[in-house]
Structures are given as structure tokens and as C-alpha cells.
Coordinates of N, CA and C in Angstrom, one line a residue:
F26 N -5.7 9.4 -9.9 CA -4.7 9.9 -9.6 C -3.5 9.2 -8.8
T27 N -4.0 8.2 -7.9 CA -3.1 7.4 -7.6 C -2.5 6.9 -8.3
Q28 N -3.0 6.2 -9.5 CA -1.9 5.1 -9.8 C -1.2 5.8 -10.9
E29 N -1.4 7.3 -11.5 CA -0.1 8.0 -11.6 C 0.5 8.4 -10.7
R30 N 0.6 8.9 -9.7 CA 1.4 9.2 -8.3 C 2.4 7.6 -8.1
M31 N 1.8 6.4 -8.6 CA 2.5 5.2 -8.1 C 3.3 5.0 -9.7
G32 N 2.8 5.5 -10.8 CA 3.8 5.0 -12.0 C 5.1 6.2 -11.5
F33 N 4.4 7.5 -11.3 CA 5.9 8.2 -11.2 C 6.9 7.8 -9.9
A34 N 6.4 7.2 -8.9 CA 7.4 7.1 -8.4 C 8.2 5.8 -8.1
Y35 N 7.3 4.5 -8.7 CA 8.2 3.3 -9.0 C 7.6 3.2 -10.5
P36 N 8.6 3.7 -11.0 CA 8.6 3.6 -12.8 C 9.4 2.1 -13.0
D37 N 10.1 1.3 -12.1 CA 10.4 0.2 -12.9 C 10.3 -1.0 -12.0
H38 N 9.2 -0.8 -11.3 CA 8.6 -2.0 -10.2 C 7.0 -2.0 -10.7
P39 N 6.9 -3.1 -10.4 CA 5.2 -3.8 -10.8 C 4.5 -2.8 -10.4
L40 N 4.3 -2.0 -9.2 CA 3.5 -1.0 -8.4 C 3.5 0.4 -9.3
G41 N 4.2 0.6 -10.3 CA 3.8 1.4 -11.2 C 3.3 1.0 -12.2
D42 N 2.7 0.1 -12.4 CA 1.8 0.2 -13.9 C 0.5 -1.2 -13.3
R43 N 0.3 -1.6 -12.1 CA -0.6 -2.4 -11.7 C -1.7 -1.5 -11.1
F44 N -3.1 -1.9 -11.6 CA -4.1 -1.2 -11.1 C -4.7 -2.3 -10.4
V45 N -5.3 -1.9 -9.3 CA -6.1 -2.8 -8.4 C -6.8 -3.6 -9.0
A46 N -7.7 -2.8 -9.8 CA -9.3 -3.2 -10.1 C -8.6 -3.6 -11.7
G47 N -7.8 -3.6 -12.0 CA -7.5 -3.4 -13.4 C -7.7 -1.9 -14.2
T48 N -6.9 -2.2 -15.5 CA -6.8 -0.9 -16.0 C -8.4 -1.2 -17.1
P49 N -8.9 0.1 -17.5 CA -10.0 0.0 -18.6 C -10.2 -0.9 -19.4
R50 N -9.2 -1.2 -20.0 CA -8.7 -2.1 -21.2 C -9.2 -3.6 -21.0
S51 N -8.6 -3.8 -19.6 CA -8.8 -5.1 -19.2 C -9.8 -5.7 -18.6
V52 N -10.7 -4.6 -18.1 CA -11.7 -5.0 -17.5 C -12.6 -5.2 -18.4
D53 N -12.7 -4.6 -19.7 CA -13.6 -4.4 -20.8 C -13.3 -5.9 -21.5
S54 N -11.8 -6.1 -21.5 CA -11.6 -7.8 -22.1 C -11.5 -8.5 -21.3
A55 N -12.2 -8.8 -20.1 CA -12.2 -9.8 -19.1 C -13.0 -10.8 -19.8
K56 N -12.7 -12.2 -19.8 CA -13.6 -13.2 -20.1 C -13.5 -14.4 -18.8
A57 N -15.1 -14.8 -18.7 CA -15.4 -15.9 -17.7 C -14.1 -16.8 -17.6
E58 N -13.5 -17.4 -18.5 CA -12.2 -18.1 -18.3 C -11.2 -17.6 -18.0
G59 N -10.7 -16.7 -18.1 CA -9.4 -15.9 -17.8 C -9.5 -15.8 -16.3
L60 N -11.2 -15.3 -16.0 CA -11.1 -14.7 -14.5 C -10.9 -16.2 -13.4
R61 N -11.2 -17.4 -14.4 CA -11.2 -18.8 -13.5 C -9.8 -19.2 -13.2
S62 N -9.2 -19.0 -14.7 CA -7.7 -19.2 -14.5 C -7.1 -18.8 -13.6
F63 N -7.3 -17.2 -13.4 CA -6.4 -16.7 -12.8 C -7.2 -17.0 -10.9
Y64 N -8.1 -17.1 -11.2 CA -8.5 -17.7 -9.6 C -7.9 -19.2 -9.0
H65 N -7.9 -19.8 -9.8 CA -7.1 -21.2 -9.4 C -5.7 -20.8 -9.5
R66 N -5.0 -20.1 -10.0 CA -3.8 -19.8 -10.2 C -3.0 -19.3 -9.1
W67 N -4.1 -18.2 -8.5 CA -3.4 -17.4 -7.3 C -4.3 -17.3 -5.9
Y68 N -5.7 -17.8 -6.4 CA -6.6 -18.3 -4.8 C -6.1 -19.4 -4.4
R69 N -5.2 -19.8 -3.6 CA -4.6 -21.1 -3.2 C -4.4 -20.7 -1.8
P70 N -4.7 -22.0 -1.1 CA -4.1 -22.2 0.6 C -2.6 -21.6 0.8
E71 N -1.7 -22.1 0.4 CA -0.5 -21.3 0.0 C -0.5 -19.9 0.1
N72 N -1.4 -19.6 -0.7 CA -1.4 -17.7 -0.7 C -2.3 -17.1 0.3
A73 N -3.1 -17.7 0.8 CA -3.8 -17.3 2.0 C -3.4 -17.0 3.3
V74 N -3.8 -15.9 3.8 CA -3.8 -15.7 5.0 C -5.2 -15.3 6.1
L75 N -5.2 -16.2 6.9 CA -6.8 -15.7 7.9 C -6.3 -15.2 9.2
A76 N -6.5 -14.2 9.3 CA -6.7 -13.4 10.6 C -7.7 -13.4 11.5
V77 N -7.7 -13.8 13.0 CA -8.7 -13.9 13.6 C -8.7 -13.1 15.0
V78 N -9.4 -12.1 14.9 CA -9.0 -11.3 16.1 C -10.4 -11.4 17.3
G79 N -10.3 -11.4 18.7 CA -11.3 -11.4 19.4 C -11.0 -12.2 20.8
N80 N -11.8 -12.1 21.6 CA -11.4 -12.8 22.7 C -12.6 -14.4 22.5
F81 N -11.8 -15.3 22.2 CA -12.8 -16.4 21.9 C -11.8 -17.7 22.2
P82 N -12.3 -18.7 22.6 CA -11.4 -20.0 23.3 C -10.9 -20.8 21.7
P83 N -9.6 -20.9 21.9 CA -8.8 -21.3 20.6 C -9.5 -22.7 20.0
E84 N -9.9 -23.1 20.5 CA -10.8 -24.6 20.6 C -12.2 -24.2 19.4
Q85 N -12.7 -23.5 20.0 CA -13.8 -23.0 19.2 C -13.2 -22.0 17.7
I86 N -12.5 -21.8 17.8 CA -11.9 -20.8 16.4 C -11.6 -22.1 15.8
S87 N -10.7 -23.0 16.6 CA -10.2 -23.8 15.7 C -11.3 -25.0 14.8
A88 N -12.4 -25.1 15.8 CA -13.2 -25.6 15.0 C -14.0 -25.2 14.1
Q89 N -14.4 -24.0 14.1 CA -14.9 -22.9 13.1 C -14.2 -22.8 11.9
I90 N -12.9 -22.8 12.2 CA -11.6 -23.0 10.7 C -11.8 -24.0 9.8
Q91 N -11.7 -25.4 11.0 CA -12.1 -26.3 10.3 C -13.5 -26.5 9.4
Q92 N -14.3 -26.1 10.2 CA -16.0 -26.3 9.4 C -15.8 -25.4 7.9
H93 N -15.2 -23.9 8.0 CA -15.6 -23.3 6.7 C -14.2 -23.2 6.0
F94 N -13.1 -24.1 6.2 CA -12.1 -24.1 5.1 C -11.3 -25.4 5.1
A95 N -12.3 -26.5 5.5 CA -11.4 -27.7 5.2 C -11.4 -27.6 3.7
S96 N -12.4 -27.3 3.1 CA -12.5 -28.1 1.7 C -11.8 -26.8 1.1
F97 N -11.3 -25.8 1.3 CA -10.5 -25.1 0.7 C -9.0 -25.6 -0.4
R98 N -9.3 -26.0 -1.2 CA -8.0 -26.7 -1.8 C -7.3 -26.0 -3.1
A99 N -6.3 -26.7 -3.2 CA -5.6 -26.0 -4.5 C -5.9 -26.7 -5.8
T100 N -6.3 -26.0 -6.9 CA -6.8 -26.8 -8.2 C -5.8 -26.4 -9.3
G101 N -5.0 -27.4 -9.9 CA -4.1 -26.9 -11.1 C -2.9 -26.3 -10.2
A102 N -1.7 -26.6 -11.1 CA -0.5 -26.4 -10.7 C -0.5 -24.7 -10.4
P103 N 0.4 -24.4 -9.2 CA 0.6 -22.4 -9.3 C 1.4 -21.9 -10.4
S104 N 1.4 -20.5 -10.2 CA 2.0 -20.2 -11.4 C 3.4 -19.8 -10.6
P105 N 4.7 -20.2 -11.6 CA 6.2 -19.5 -11.0 C 5.8 -18.6 -10.5
R106 N 6.6 -18.2 -9.4 CA 7.2 -16.8 -9.2 C 8.7 -16.4 -9.4
R107 N 7.9 -15.0 -10.5 CA 9.4 -14.4 -11.2 C 9.9 -13.7 -10.1
P108 N 11.1 -13.0 -10.4 CA 11.6 -12.2 -9.4 C 11.3 -10.8 -9.8
R109 N 10.9 -10.6 -8.8 CA 10.4 -8.7 -9.0 C 11.8 -7.8 -8.7
P110 N 11.3 -6.8 -9.6 CA 12.6 -5.8 -9.7 C 12.4 -5.0 -8.4
V111 N 13.8 -4.2 -8.2 CA 13.8 -3.8 -6.7 C 13.4 -2.4 -6.9
A112 N 12.7 -1.9 -5.8 CA 11.8 -0.4 -6.2 C 13.4 0.2 -5.1
A113 N 14.0 1.2 -5.8 CA 14.7 2.3 -5.4 C 14.6 3.4 -5.2
N114 N 15.1 4.4 -4.6 CA 14.8 5.7 -4.8 C 15.5 6.3 -5.7
P115 N 15.1 7.3 -6.3 CA 16.0 8.0 -7.6 C 17.1 8.6 -7.0
A116 N 17.7 8.6 -8.1 CA 19.5 8.7 -7.6 C 19.1 10.4 -7.5
K117 N 18.4 11.1 -7.7 CA 18.2 12.5 -7.8 C 16.8 13.3 -7.6
P118 N 16.6 14.1 -7.0 CA 14.9 14.7 -7.0 C 14.3 14.4 -8.0
R119 N 12.5 14.3 -8.1 CA 12.2 14.5 -9.2 C 10.8 15.1 -8.8
L120 N 10.5 15.8 -9.9 CA 9.3 16.6 -9.6 C 7.9 16.5 -10.2
H121 N 7.0 16.2 -9.7 CA 5.8 15.4 -10.8 C 4.2 16.3 -10.1
W122 N 4.1 16.8 -11.2 CA 2.8 17.8 -11.1 C 1.6 17.4 -11.5
T123 N 0.4 17.1 -10.7 CA -0.6 16.6 -11.6 C -1.7 17.4 -11.1
Q124 N -2.7 17.9 -11.9 CA -3.5 18.8 -11.9 C -5.0 17.8 -12.4
I125 N -6.3 18.0 -11.5 CA -7.2 17.4 -12.5 C -8.6 18.2 -12.1
G126 N -9.0 18.9 -12.9 CA -9.9 20.3 -12.7 C -9.5 21.4 -12.5
P127 N -10.2 22.0 -11.7 CA -10.4 23.5 -11.4 C -9.2 23.2 -9.9
I128 N -8.4 24.1 -9.4 CA -7.5 23.5 -8.2 C -8.1 24.0 -7.4
K129 N -8.7 23.1 -6.3 CA -9.4 23.7 -4.8 C -8.6 23.5 -3.7
S130 N -7.3 22.8 -3.8 CA -6.1 23.0 -3.2 C -4.8 22.0 -3.5
F131 N -3.7 22.6 -2.9 CA -2.1 21.7 -3.2 C -2.2 20.7 -2.5
N132 N -1.4 19.8 -2.6 CA -0.6 18.6 -1.8 C 0.7 18.6 -2.9
F133 N 1.4 19.0 -1.8 CA 3.2 18.5 -2.1 C 3.5 17.5 -1.3
E134 N 4.2 16.6 -2.1 CA 4.8 15.3 -1.3 C 6.3 15.2 -1.5
I135 N 6.8 14.4 -0.4 CA 8.0 14.6 -0.4 C 8.2 12.9 -0.2
M136 N 8.7 12.2 -1.2 CA 8.6 10.5 -1.3 C 10.2 10.0 -0.7
H137 N 10.3 9.3 -0.5 CA 11.3 8.3 -0.2 C 11.0 6.3 -0.4
T138 N 11.4 6.0 -1.1 CA 11.2 5.0 -1.5 C 12.2 4.0 -1.7
R139 N 12.2 2.9 -0.9 CA 13.5 2.2 -0.7 C 13.2 0.5 -0.7
P140 N 14.1 -0.2 -1.2 CA 14.1 -1.6 -1.4 C 13.4 -2.2 0.4
E141 N 12.6 -3.0 0.4 CA 12.7 -3.5 1.7 C 12.7 -4.9 1.6
P142 N 13.7 -5.9 3.1 CA 13.6 -7.6 2.7 C 12.1 -7.5 3.4
S143 N 11.9 -9.0 2.1 CA 10.3 -9.3 2.4 C 10.4 -10.6 3.5
V144 N 11.3 -10.4 4.1 CA 11.0 -11.4 5.5 C 10.5 -10.6 6.6
D145 N 9.3 -11.5 6.9 CA 8.7 -11.1 8.2 C 9.3 -11.6 9.3
S146 N 8.8 -10.8 10.9 CA 9.2 -11.3 12.1 C 8.7 -10.2 13.4
V147 N 8.7 -10.6 14.1 CA 8.1 -10.1 15.2 C 9.0 -8.9 15.4
E148 N 10.4 -8.9 15.1 CA 11.2 -7.6 15.6 C 10.9 -6.8 14.8
R149 N 10.5 -6.8 13.3 CA 10.5 -5.8 12.2 C 8.8 -5.5 12.6
R150 N 7.9 -6.0 12.8 CA 6.6 -5.2 13.2 C 6.6 -4.7 14.3
K151 N 7.6 -4.9 15.3 CA 7.5 -4.1 16.5 C 7.9 -2.8 16.0
H152 N 9.3 -2.6 15.3 CA 9.9 -1.6 14.6 C 9.1 -0.7 13.8
F153 N 8.2 -1.3 13.3 CA 7.4 -0.5 12.3 C 6.0 0.2 13.2
I154 N 5.9 -0.7 13.9 CA 4.4 -0.1 14.7 C 4.7 1.0 15.5
T155 N 6.2 0.5 16.2 CA 7.1 1.9 16.8 C 7.0 3.4 16.2
T156 N 7.4 2.9 14.9 CA 8.2 4.1 13.8 C 6.9 4.8 13.8
Q157 N 5.5 4.1 13.6 CA 4.5 4.6 13.0 C 3.8 5.1 14.1
V158 N 4.0 4.7 15.5 CA 3.4 5.7 16.1 C 4.2 6.9 16.9
V159 N 5.4 6.8 16.4 CA 6.2 8.3 16.7 C 6.1 9.2 15.5
L160 N 5.6 8.8 14.1 CA 5.3 9.8 12.9 C 4.0 10.2 13.7
A161 N 2.9 9.4 13.9 CA 1.6 9.8 14.3 C 1.9 11.2 15.2
I162 N 3.0 10.9 15.9 CA 3.1 12.1 17.1 C 3.4 13.4 16.6
I163 N 4.7 13.1 15.5 CA 5.3 14.2 15.1 C 4.1 15.3 14.1
Q164 N 3.6 14.2 13.4 CA 2.1 15.1 12.6 C 1.3 15.7 13.3
S165 N 0.8 14.9 14.5 CA -0.2 15.5 15.3 C 0.6 16.9 16.0
R166 N 1.7 16.8 16.1 CA 2.3 18.0 17.1 C 2.2 19.3 15.8
L167 N 2.5 18.8 14.4 CA 3.2 19.5 13.7 C 1.6 20.4 13.1
N168 N 0.8 19.4 13.0 CA -0.9 20.1 12.7 C -1.3 20.6 13.6
R169 N -1.0 20.6 15.0 CA -1.7 21.4 15.8 C -1.0 23.1 15.6
K170 N 0.3 23.0 15.5 CA 1.0 24.3 15.1 C 0.7 25.0 14.1
V171 N 0.2 23.9 13.4 CA -0.4 24.9 12.0 C -2.0 25.2 12.0
L172 N -2.4 24.7 13.0 CA -3.8 25.4 13.4 C -3.9 26.5 14.4
L173 N -3.3 26.4 14.9 CA -2.8 27.7 16.3 C -2.4 28.9 15.9
A174 N -1.7 28.5 14.7 CA -0.9 29.8 13.9 C -1.5 29.9 12.3
P175 N -1.4 31.6 11.8 CA -2.0 31.7 10.6 C -1.2 31.0 9.7
S176 N -1.4 30.2 8.6 CA -0.4 29.5 7.7 C -0.7 29.5 6.4
E177 N -0.6 29.3 5.4 CA -0.9 28.9 3.9 C -1.4 27.1 4.2
V178 N -0.4 26.6 5.3 CA -0.5 25.2 5.2 C -1.7 24.9 5.9
E179 N -2.6 23.9 5.3 CA -3.7 23.7 6.0 C -3.7 22.2 6.8
K180 N -2.7 21.3 6.3 CA -2.6 19.9 6.9 C -1.1 19.7 6.3
I181 N -0.5 18.5 7.2 CA 0.6 18.1 7.1 C 0.4 16.7 7.4
V182 N 1.0 16.0 6.7 CA 0.8 14.0 6.6 C 2.3 13.5 6.5
I183 N 2.5 13.1 7.8 CA 3.7 12.0 7.5 C 3.4 10.7 7.5
V184 N 3.6 9.8 6.6 CA 3.1 8.3 6.5 C 4.6 7.5 5.9
M185 N 4.4 6.3 6.9 CA 5.2 5.2 6.6 C 4.4 4.2 6.1
D186 N 5.0 3.4 4.9 CA 3.7 2.3 4.5 C 5.0 1.6 3.8
N187 N 3.8 0.0 3.3 CA 4.5 -0.7 2.3 C 3.7 -0.9 1.6
P188 N 4.0 -0.8 0.8 CA 2.8 -0.8 -0.6 C 3.1 -1.8 -1.1
A189 N 4.2 -2.7 -1.3 CA 4.0 -4.2 -1.5 C 5.1 -4.7 -0.5
R190 N 5.4 -5.7 -0.5 CA 5.9 -6.5 1.0 C 7.2 -6.6 0.8
D191 N 7.9 -6.0 -0.7 CA 9.4 -5.7 -0.6 C 9.6 -4.2 -0.5
V192 N 8.6 -3.0 -0.8 CA 8.9 -1.7 -0.8 C 8.6 -1.1 0.5
A193 N 9.4 -0.1 1.2 CA 9.0 0.8 1.8 C 8.9 2.1 1.4
E194 N 7.9 2.9 2.1 CA 8.0 4.1 1.4 C 7.7 5.3 2.8
L195 N 8.1 6.6 2.9 CA 8.0 7.3 3.6 C 7.5 8.6 3.0
T196 N 6.7 9.4 3.3 CA 6.2 10.5 2.7 C 5.7 11.4 3.5
L197 N 6.3 12.5 3.3 CA 5.7 13.9 3.9 C 5.1 14.5 2.8
G198 N 3.4 15.0 3.5 CA 2.8 15.8 2.4 C 2.4 16.8 3.3
I199 N 2.2 17.8 2.4 CA 1.8 19.4 2.7 C 0.5 20.0 2.0
S200 N -0.5 19.8 2.8 CA -1.6 20.4 1.8 C -2.2 21.7 2.2
G201 N -2.7 22.5 1.4 CA -3.2 24.2 1.5 C -4.2 24.6 0.6
R202 N -4.5 25.5 0.5 CA -5.4 26.5 -0.5 C -4.4 27.0 -1.8
P203 N -5.1 26.7 -3.0 CA -4.3 27.2 -4.2 C -3.8 29.0 -4.4
E204 N -4.7 29.2 -3.4 CA -4.0 30.8 -3.3 C -2.6 30.9 -2.5
H205 N -2.2 30.0 -2.1 CA -0.9 29.9 -1.4 C -0.1 29.3 -2.0

């Protein structure tokens, strides 16, 4: 379902046809040499991010990073970076319906996608976190109203996400029972 949704939302972007774990065909045809080649091409220090969270002395963390990652070296040439197509919101609304098995609930989504500059900054992260908090408050208030009043709607979800570094997505989801 998720991949079908992404294909619908991003028809002209790699998000629309890339499966995180691969397609059944690509998994079945995978060979050891191809996996090694992929690893050497992409699993490289310049593509890696190490996040350390906790109350540790910086010297201790630095020593442990050196101990565990000093031997991490790139092998072979990196793959050239190809320009990615821009993900844009469609010019007009489109309707997408998926049913898998008997309907146990409905989920209706309104999604807005747009290109996002892939430049990272503290200011951009602050804006993202602030927006997430505001959306969580709105979602909580809407769901409280849904729970307190008789309604066909069971849950409302408002999510802002960056499914890729160059894409922003805002989704309003409404779920309920199929008889409604």
C-alpha cells in the first residue's frame, strides 16, 4: 500500500518507484557481487552520518569514534550524482483509491507535495520542529473533538514530512468505519 501511495503522489520522482527493500524481482535476482559493488559505491564516509546522543564527555565520545570508525575508508570510486527530478504538487487535485481485502476502515488523505531546498541549516530545522509542534497541537485538538462528539470519523492525522531530502509533504488524513 505504501509504495502504491508513493507512486501516485510522486509519479515523476524517484520516491514513486523505489522500494526501500527492493522489488520482489530485484531481491530475487540479487547476486553477492552486485551487493558488494553497491556497498562500495554508496556506503562511504562522505555519505555517512554519525549521531551521538547522551550526557558524555566529548573526549570520551571522540576516543570511541576514533576506536570504532578509524578504519572506515572508501573503496573504489564513488558513483556520480545525477540530478534528481523535482517533486511538484500536481496542477489539479487527483483522486486515488486503494482497497486491499475487505474494508475494515476508510482512510482519506489530502496531500500536498512540493520541492524543498536540500540545504540544511539550524534555522530550517527550528522551523521544521516548530511546525511539527503546531501540527501536533492542532491534531490533538481535532481528535479530542472527534472523541467527545458522535462522529463517523475515528481519527484525524496531520503530518508534515520530508520523505526525501528535496521533498516536503503535508498530509491531512481522516479515518473512519466503512459504513460511514
